[in-house]
Short mmCIF file of C-alpha atoms and ligand atoms in Angstrom, two decimals:
data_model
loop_
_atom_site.label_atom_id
_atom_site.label_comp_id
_atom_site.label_asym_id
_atom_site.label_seq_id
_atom_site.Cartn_x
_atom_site.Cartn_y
_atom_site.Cartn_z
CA UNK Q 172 -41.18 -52.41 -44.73
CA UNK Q 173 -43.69 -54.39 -47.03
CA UNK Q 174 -47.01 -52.23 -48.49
CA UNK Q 175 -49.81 -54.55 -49.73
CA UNK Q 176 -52.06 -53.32 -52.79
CA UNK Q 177 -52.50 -52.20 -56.40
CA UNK Q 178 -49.59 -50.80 -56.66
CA UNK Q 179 -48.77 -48.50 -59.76
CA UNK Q 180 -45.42 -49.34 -61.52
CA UNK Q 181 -44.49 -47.98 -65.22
CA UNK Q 182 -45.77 -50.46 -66.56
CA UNK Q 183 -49.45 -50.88 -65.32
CA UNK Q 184 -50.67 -51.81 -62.09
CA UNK Q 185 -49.68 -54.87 -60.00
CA UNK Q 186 -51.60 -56.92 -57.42
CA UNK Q 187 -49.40 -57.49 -55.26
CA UNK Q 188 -46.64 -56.18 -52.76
CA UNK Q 189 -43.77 -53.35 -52.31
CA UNK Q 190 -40.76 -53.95 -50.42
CA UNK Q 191 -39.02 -51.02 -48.75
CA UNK Q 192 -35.14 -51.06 -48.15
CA UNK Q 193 -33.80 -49.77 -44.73
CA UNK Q 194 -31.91 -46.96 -46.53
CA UNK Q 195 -35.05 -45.56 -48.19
CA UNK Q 196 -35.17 -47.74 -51.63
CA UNK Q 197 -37.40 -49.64 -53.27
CA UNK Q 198 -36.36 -53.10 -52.80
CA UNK Q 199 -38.47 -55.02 -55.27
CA UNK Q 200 -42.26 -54.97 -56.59
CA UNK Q 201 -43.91 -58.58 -56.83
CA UNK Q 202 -47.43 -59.57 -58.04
CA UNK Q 203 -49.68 -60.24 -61.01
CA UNK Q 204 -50.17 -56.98 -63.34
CA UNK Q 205 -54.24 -56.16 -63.55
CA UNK Q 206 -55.92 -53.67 -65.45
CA UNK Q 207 -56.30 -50.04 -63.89
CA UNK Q 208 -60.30 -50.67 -64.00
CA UNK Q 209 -59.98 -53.69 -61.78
CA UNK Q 210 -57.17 -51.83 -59.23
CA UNK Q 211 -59.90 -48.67 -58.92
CA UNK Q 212 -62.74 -51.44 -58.39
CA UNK Q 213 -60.77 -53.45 -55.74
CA UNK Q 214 -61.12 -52.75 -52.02
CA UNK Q 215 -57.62 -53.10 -51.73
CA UNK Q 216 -55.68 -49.31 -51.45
CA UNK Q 217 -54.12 -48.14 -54.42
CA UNK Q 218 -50.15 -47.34 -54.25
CA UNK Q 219 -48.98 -44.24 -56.00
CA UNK Q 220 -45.71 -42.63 -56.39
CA UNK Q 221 -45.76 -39.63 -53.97
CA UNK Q 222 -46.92 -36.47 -55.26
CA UNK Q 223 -43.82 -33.97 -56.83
CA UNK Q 224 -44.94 -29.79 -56.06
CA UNK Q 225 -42.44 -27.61 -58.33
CA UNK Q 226 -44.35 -24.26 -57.17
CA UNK Q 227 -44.60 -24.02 -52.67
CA UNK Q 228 -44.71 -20.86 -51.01
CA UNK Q 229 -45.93 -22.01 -47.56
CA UNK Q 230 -48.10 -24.25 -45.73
CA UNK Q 231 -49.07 -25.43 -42.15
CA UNK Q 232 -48.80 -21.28 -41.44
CA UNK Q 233 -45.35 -21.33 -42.62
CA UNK Q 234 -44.29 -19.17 -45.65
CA UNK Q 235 -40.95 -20.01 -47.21
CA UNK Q 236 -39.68 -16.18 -47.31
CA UNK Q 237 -39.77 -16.44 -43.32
CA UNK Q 238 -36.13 -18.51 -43.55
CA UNK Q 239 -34.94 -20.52 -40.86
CA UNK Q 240 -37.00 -23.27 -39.96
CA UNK Q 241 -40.03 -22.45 -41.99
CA UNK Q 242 -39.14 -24.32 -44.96
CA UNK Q 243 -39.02 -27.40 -42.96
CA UNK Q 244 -42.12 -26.75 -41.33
CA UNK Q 245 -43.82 -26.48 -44.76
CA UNK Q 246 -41.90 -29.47 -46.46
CA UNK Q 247 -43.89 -31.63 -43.21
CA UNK Q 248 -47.18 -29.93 -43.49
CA UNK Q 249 -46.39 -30.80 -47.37
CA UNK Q 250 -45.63 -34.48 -46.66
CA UNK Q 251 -48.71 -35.03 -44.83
CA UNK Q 252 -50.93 -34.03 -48.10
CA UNK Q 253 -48.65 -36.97 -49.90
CA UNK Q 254 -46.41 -34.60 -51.31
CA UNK Q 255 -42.60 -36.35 -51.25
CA UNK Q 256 -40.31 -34.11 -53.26
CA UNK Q 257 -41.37 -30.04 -53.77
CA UNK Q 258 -38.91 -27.28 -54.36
CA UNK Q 259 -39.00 -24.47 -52.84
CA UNK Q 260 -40.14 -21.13 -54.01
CA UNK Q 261 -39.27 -17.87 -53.23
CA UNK Q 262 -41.40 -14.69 -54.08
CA UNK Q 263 -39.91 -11.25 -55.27
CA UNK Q 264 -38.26 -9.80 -52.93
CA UNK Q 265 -34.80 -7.72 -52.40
CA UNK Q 266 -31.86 -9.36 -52.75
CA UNK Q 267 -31.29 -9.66 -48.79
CA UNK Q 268 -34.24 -11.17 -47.98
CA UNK Q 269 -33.77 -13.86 -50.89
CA UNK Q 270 -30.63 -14.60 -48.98
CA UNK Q 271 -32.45 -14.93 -45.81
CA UNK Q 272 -34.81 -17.61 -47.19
CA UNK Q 273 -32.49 -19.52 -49.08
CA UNK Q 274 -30.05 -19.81 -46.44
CA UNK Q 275 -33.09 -21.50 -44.61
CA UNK Q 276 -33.28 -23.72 -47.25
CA UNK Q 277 -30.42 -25.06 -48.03
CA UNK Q 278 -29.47 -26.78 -45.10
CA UNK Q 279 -32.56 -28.75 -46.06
CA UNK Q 280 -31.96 -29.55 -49.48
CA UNK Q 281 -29.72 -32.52 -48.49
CA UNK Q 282 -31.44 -33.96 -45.57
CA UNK Q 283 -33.25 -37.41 -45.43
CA UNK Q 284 -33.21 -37.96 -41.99
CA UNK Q 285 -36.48 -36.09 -41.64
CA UNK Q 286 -40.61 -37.42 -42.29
CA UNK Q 287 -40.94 -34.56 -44.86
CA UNK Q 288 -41.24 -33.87 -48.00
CA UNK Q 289 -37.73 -33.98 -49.63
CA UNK Q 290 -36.65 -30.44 -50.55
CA UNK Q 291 -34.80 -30.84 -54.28
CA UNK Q 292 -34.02 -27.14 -54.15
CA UNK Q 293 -35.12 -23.71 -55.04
CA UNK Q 294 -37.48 -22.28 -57.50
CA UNK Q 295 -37.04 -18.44 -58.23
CA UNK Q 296 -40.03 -16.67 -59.04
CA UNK Q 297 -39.15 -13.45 -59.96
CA UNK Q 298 -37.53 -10.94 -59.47
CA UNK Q 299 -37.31 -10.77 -63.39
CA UNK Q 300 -41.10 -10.43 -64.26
CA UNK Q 301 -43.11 -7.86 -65.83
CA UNK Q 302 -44.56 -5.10 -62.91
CA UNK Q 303 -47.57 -5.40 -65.48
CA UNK Q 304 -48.01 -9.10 -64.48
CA UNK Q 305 -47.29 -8.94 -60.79
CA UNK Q 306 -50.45 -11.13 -59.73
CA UNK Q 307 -50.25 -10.86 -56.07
CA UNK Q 308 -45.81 -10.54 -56.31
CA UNK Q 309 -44.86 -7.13 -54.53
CA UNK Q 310 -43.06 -5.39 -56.61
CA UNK Q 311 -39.61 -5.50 -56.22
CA UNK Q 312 -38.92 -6.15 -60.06
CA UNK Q 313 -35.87 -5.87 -61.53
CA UNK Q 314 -34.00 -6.28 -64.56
CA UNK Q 315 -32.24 -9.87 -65.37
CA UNK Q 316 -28.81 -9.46 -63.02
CA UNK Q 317 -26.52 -12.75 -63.56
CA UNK Q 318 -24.32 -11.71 -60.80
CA UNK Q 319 -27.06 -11.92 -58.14
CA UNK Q 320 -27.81 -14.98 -59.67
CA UNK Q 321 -24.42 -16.70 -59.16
CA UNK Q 322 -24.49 -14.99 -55.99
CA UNK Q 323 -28.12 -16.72 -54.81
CA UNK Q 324 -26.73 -20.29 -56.57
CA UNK Q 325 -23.66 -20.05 -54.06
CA UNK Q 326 -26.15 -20.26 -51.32
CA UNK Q 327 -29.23 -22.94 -52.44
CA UNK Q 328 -29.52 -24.85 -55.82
CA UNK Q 329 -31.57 -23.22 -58.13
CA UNK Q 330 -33.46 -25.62 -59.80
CA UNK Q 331 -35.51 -23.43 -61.85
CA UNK Q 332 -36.22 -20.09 -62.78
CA UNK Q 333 -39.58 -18.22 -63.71
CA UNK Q 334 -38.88 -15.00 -66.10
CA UNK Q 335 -40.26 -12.54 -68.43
CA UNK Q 336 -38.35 -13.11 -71.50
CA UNK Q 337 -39.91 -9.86 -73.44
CA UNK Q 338 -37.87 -7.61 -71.47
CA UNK Q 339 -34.82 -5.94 -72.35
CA UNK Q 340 -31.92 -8.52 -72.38
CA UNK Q 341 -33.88 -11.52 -71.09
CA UNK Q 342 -33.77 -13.71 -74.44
CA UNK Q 343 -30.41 -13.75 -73.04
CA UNK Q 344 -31.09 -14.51 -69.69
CA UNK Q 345 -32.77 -17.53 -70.82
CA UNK Q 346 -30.29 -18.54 -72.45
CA UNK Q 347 -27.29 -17.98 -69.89
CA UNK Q 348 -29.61 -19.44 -67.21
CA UNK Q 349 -31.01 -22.94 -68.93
CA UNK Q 350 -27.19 -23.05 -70.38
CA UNK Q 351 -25.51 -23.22 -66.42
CA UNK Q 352 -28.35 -26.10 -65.91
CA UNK Q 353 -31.39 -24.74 -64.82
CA UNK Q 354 -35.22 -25.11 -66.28
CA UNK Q 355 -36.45 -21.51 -66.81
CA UNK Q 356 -40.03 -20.87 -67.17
CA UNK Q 357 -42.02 -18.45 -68.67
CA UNK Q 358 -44.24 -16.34 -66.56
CA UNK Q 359 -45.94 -13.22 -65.21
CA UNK Q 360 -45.23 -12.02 -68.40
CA UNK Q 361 -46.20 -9.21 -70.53
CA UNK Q 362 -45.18 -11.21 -73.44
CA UNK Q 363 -46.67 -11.89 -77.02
CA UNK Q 364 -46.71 -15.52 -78.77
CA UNK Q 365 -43.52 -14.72 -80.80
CA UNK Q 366 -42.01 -13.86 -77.33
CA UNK Q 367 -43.07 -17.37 -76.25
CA UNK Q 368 -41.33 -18.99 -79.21
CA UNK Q 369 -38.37 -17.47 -79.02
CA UNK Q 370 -38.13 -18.18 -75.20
CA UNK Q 371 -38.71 -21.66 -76.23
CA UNK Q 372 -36.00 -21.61 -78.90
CA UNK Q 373 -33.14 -20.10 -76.52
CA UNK Q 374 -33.84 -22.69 -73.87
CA UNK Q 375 -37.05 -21.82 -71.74
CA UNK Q 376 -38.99 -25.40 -71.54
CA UNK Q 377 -41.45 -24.80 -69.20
CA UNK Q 378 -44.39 -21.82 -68.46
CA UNK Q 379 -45.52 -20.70 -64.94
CA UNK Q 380 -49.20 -21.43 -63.75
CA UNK Q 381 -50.23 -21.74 -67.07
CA UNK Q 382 -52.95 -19.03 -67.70
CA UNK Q 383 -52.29 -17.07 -64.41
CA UNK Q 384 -50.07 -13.89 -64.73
CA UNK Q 385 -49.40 -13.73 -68.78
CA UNK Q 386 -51.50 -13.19 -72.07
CA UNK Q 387 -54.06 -15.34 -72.80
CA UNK Q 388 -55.29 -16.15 -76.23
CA UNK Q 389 -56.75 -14.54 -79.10
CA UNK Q 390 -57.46 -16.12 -82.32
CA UNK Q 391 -55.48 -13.34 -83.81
CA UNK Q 392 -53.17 -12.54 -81.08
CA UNK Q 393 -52.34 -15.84 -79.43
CA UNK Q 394 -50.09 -14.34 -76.33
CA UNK Q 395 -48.66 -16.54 -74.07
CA UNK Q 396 -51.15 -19.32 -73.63
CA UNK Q 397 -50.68 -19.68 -77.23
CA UNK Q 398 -47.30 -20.07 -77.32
CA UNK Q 399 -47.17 -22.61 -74.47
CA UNK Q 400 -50.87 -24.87 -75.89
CA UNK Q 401 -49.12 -24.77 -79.53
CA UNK Q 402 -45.40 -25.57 -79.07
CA UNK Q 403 -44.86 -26.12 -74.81
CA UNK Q 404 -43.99 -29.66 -73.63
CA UNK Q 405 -44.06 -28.96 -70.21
CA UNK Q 406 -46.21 -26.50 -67.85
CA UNK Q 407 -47.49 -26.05 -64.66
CA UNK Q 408 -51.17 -25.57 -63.93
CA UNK Q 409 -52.68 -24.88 -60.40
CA UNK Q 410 -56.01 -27.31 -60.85
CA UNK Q 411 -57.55 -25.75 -57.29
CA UNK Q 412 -60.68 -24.78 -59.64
CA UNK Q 413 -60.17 -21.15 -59.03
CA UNK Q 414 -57.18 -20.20 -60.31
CA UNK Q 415 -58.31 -21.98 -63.92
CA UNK Q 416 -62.02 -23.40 -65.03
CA UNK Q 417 -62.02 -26.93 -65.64
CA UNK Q 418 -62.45 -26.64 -69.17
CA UNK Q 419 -59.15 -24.32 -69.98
CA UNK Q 420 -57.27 -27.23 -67.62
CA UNK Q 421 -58.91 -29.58 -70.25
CA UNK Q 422 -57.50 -27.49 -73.09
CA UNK Q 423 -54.36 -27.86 -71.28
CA UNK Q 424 -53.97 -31.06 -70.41
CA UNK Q 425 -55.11 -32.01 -74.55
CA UNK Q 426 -52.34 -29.42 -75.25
CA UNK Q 427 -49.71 -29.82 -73.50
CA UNK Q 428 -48.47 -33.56 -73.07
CA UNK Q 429 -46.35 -33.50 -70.21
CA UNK Q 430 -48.49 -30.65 -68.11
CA UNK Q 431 -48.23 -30.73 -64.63
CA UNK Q 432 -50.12 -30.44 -61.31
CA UNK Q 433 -48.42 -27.62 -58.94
CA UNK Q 434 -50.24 -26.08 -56.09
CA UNK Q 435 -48.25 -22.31 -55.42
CA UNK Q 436 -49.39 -23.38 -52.29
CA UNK Q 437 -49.25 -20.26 -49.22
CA UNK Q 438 -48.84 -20.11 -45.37
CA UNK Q 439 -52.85 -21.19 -45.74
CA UNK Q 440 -52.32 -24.66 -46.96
CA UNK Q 441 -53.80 -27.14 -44.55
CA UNK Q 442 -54.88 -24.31 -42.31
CA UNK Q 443 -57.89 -22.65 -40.96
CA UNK Q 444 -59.56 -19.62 -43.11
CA UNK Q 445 -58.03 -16.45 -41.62
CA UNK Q 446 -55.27 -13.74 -42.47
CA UNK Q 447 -51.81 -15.12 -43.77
CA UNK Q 448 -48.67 -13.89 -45.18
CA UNK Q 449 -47.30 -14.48 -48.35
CA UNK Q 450 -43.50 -13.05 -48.29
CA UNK Q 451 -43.88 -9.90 -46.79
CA UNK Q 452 -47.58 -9.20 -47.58
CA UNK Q 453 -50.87 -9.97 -45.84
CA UNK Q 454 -53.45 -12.29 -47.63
CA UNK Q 455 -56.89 -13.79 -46.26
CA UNK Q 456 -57.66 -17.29 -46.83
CA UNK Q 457 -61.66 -17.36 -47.02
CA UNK Q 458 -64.03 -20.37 -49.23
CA UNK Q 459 -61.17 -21.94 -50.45
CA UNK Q 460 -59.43 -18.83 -51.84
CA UNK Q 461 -56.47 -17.16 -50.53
CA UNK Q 462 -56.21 -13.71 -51.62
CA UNK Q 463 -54.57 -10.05 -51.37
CA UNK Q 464 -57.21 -7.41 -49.65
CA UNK Q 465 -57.64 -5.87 -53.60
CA UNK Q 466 -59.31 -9.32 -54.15
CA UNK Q 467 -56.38 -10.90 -56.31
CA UNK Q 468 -55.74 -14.64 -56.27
CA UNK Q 469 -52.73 -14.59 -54.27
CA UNK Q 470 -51.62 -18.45 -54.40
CA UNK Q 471 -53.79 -21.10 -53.16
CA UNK Q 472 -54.40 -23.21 -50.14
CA UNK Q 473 -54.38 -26.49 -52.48
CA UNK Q 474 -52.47 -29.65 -51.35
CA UNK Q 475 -51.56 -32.03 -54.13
CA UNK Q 476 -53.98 -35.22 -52.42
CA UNK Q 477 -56.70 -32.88 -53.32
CA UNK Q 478 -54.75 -31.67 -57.08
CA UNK Q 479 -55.20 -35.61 -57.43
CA UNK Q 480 -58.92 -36.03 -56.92
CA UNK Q 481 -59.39 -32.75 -58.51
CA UNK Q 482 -57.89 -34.25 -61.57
CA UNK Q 483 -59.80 -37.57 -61.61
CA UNK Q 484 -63.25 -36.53 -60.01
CA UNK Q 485 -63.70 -33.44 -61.26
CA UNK Q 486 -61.70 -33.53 -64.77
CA UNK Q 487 -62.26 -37.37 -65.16
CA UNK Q 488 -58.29 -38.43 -65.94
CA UNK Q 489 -57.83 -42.16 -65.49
CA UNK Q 490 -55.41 -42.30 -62.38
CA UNK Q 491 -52.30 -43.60 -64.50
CA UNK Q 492 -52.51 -40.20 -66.39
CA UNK Q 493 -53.51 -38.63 -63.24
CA UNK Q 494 -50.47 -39.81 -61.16
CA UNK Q 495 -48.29 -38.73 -64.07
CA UNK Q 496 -49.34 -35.62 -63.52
CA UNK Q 497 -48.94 -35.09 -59.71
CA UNK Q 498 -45.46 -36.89 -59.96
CA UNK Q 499 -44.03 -38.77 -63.03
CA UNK Q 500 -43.72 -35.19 -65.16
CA UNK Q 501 -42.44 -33.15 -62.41
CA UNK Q 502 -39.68 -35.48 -61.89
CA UNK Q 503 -38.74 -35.98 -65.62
CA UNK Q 504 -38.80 -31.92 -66.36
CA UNK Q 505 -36.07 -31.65 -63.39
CA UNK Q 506 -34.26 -35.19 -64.93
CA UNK Q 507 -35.01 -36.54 -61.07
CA UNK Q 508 -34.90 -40.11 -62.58
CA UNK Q 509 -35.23 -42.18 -58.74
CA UNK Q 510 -38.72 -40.11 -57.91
CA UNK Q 511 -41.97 -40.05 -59.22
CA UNK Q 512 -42.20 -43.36 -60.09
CA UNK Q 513 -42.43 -46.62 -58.04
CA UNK Q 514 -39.62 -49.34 -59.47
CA UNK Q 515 -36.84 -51.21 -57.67
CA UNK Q 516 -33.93 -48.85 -56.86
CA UNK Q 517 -36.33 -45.12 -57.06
CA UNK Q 518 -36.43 -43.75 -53.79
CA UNK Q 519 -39.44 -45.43 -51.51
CA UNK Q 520 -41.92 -42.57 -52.02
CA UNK Q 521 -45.09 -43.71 -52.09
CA UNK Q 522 -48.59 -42.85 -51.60
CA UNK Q 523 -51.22 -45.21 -50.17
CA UNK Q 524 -55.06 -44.45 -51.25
CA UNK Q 525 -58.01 -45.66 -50.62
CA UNK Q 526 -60.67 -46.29 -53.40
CA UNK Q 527 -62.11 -42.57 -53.01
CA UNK Q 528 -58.71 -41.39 -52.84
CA UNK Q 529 -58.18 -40.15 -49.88
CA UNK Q 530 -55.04 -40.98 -48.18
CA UNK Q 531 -54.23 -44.05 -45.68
CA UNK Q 532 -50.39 -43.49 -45.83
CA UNK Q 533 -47.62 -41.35 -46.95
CA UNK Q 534 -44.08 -42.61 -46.80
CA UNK Q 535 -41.39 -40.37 -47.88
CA UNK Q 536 -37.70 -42.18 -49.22
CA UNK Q 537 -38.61 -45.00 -46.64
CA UNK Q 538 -40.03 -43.11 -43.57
CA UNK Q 539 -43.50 -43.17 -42.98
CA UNK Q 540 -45.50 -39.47 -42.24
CA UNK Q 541 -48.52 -38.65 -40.36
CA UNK Q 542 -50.93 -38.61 -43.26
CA UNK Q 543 -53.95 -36.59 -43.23
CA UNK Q 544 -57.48 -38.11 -44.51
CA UNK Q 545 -59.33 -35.84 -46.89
CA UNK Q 546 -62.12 -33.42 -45.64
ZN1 ZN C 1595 -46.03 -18.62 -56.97
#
């Protein structure tokens, strides 16, 4: 398969052509580099590396916590938005019904036969979080347990972890957790900025929808946005334009230099407004918004095609920076050195844009997915 365009390598964009191997690969990337001002003035569609989602509930009326087939449904609903790679993420829950997703999952994890969204494995949110910073988790919280850990890791990889290190024992956890291989992150946390830096110090490296679900910051008590805008070299941030106004995703993005886009995306994603659930609770998708009946944001209905033109229409990123942060960073924080960017030998996933950015083609390690045009 050959893709004509701007296509955007490491090194700056190229006029020219992409050839796809039949096993999924980039065969080789030929043309004249240009300037990114000339690519986004060209007719020609703009080639991206497909987008990378570290934080997916659900989508396509799916939700992750349903097991079984759901997680492939929402890896396809995924693809279609341009997303390539996403891990999977579970909400708290008991211990049995964590088993129940994951056990949907991982049969997944290690399947490229499909047009969808490559499943790289499992992010745990919770169940070690503060019940003071649920956001819209049910509260099953519990204390840091290693053995249910191991026990969960026998079933799907965990990629990554999202915990409250200011609880009793958890400076530990953080340790014994980013020592066996996994990125922990900092969130729904009840923690203070010295909480943050010691996270940091034992191993944490990354912090959980930035701004959502932990201490903000005050001049004189900086919290947990503190600790991750002064010290954090990695973060997520949901840029929907509800969960976070523009201007604190600026003070992120000038913060923080390898932040990245996530969408904690729910059954709602690329679905009509009406009731969905979120694990095991009810939410309402209405105006953009998905939400618990109390109100509370409870994830989003964002896809990352519209995290993308979020970031460059509404924020104003230049799409190299831009792309970095839908893909590039996501794949670096999990050491995924074949995504997220588009050189011979990565995997061939690829996005194909036109100049408002909406999307003409998705093709995910080499197989080409129904791609849906914006709205
Ligand atoms: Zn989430």
């Amino acid at each position: 398969m050959q893709l004509k365009g701007h296509v955007l390598t490491p090194a700056g964009f190229i006029d020219g052509e992409i050839a796809i191997d039949a096993g999924g690969r980039i065969a080789g990337i030929r043309g004249e580099p240009v300037t990114e001002r000339v690519a986004r003035e060209s007719a020609a569609p703009l080639i991206l590396p497909g987008f990378i989602d570290l934080h997916v509930h659900g989508g396509g009326g799916r939700d992750i916590m349903e097991g079984g087939e759901a997680a492939a449904k929402v890896a396809e609903l995924h693809a279609r938005h341009g997303t390539t790679s996403l891990l999977a993420t579970t909400m708290t829950a008991p211990e049995g019904e964590l088993v129940s997703a994951l056990r949907g999952i991982a049969p997944l994890c290690d399947r490229s036969d499909r047009a969808a969204a490559r499943i790289l494995g499992v992010h745990l949110e919770g169940p070690y979080i503060h019940r003071g910073k649920l956001g819209a988790q049910p509260d099953h919280v519990r204390p840091f347990d290693w053995t249910e850990v191991q026990r969960l890791r026998g079933i799907a990889p965990i990629r990554l972890v999202t915990i409250a290190p200011e609880l009793p024992g958890h400076l530990e956890a953080v340790q014994a957790l980013a020592t066996a291989g996994m990125r922990v992150q900092i969130g729904h946390s009840f923690g203070r900025y010295e909480d943050g830096v010691e996270a940091l110090a034992r191993g944490a490296s990354g912090f959980t929808h930035l701004f959502n679900a932990m201490t903000g910051l005050h001049h004189r008590e900086p919290g947990m946005v503190g600790a991750a805008l002064a010290h954090a070299q990695y973060a997520e941030v949901i840029p929907d334009l509800l969960h976070v106004h523009p201007g604190a995703l600026r003070v992120a993005l000038r913060s923080i230099p390898c932040a990245y886009c996530v969408t904690d995306s729910t059954a709602a994603a690329g679905m009509p407004d009406g009731p969905y659930r979120l694990g095991g609770q009810r939410v309402n998708k209405c105006l953009g918004g998905v939400r618990l009946a109390d109100g509370t944001l409870a994830g989003s209905s964002l896809t990352m095609d519209q995290a993308l033109r979020n970031m460059v229409q509404v924020l104003g990123l230049g799409l190299v920076e831009a792309s970095q942060r839908v893909s590039t960073h996501a794949a670096d924080y999990l050491c995924v050195r074949d995504r997220g960017r588009l050189e011979t030998g990565a995997w061939a996933d690829v996005v194909v844009l036109s100049r408002d950015l909406s999307l003409i083609a998705v093709i995910a390690q080499g197989r080409r997915v129904d791609a849906v045009a914006a709205s």
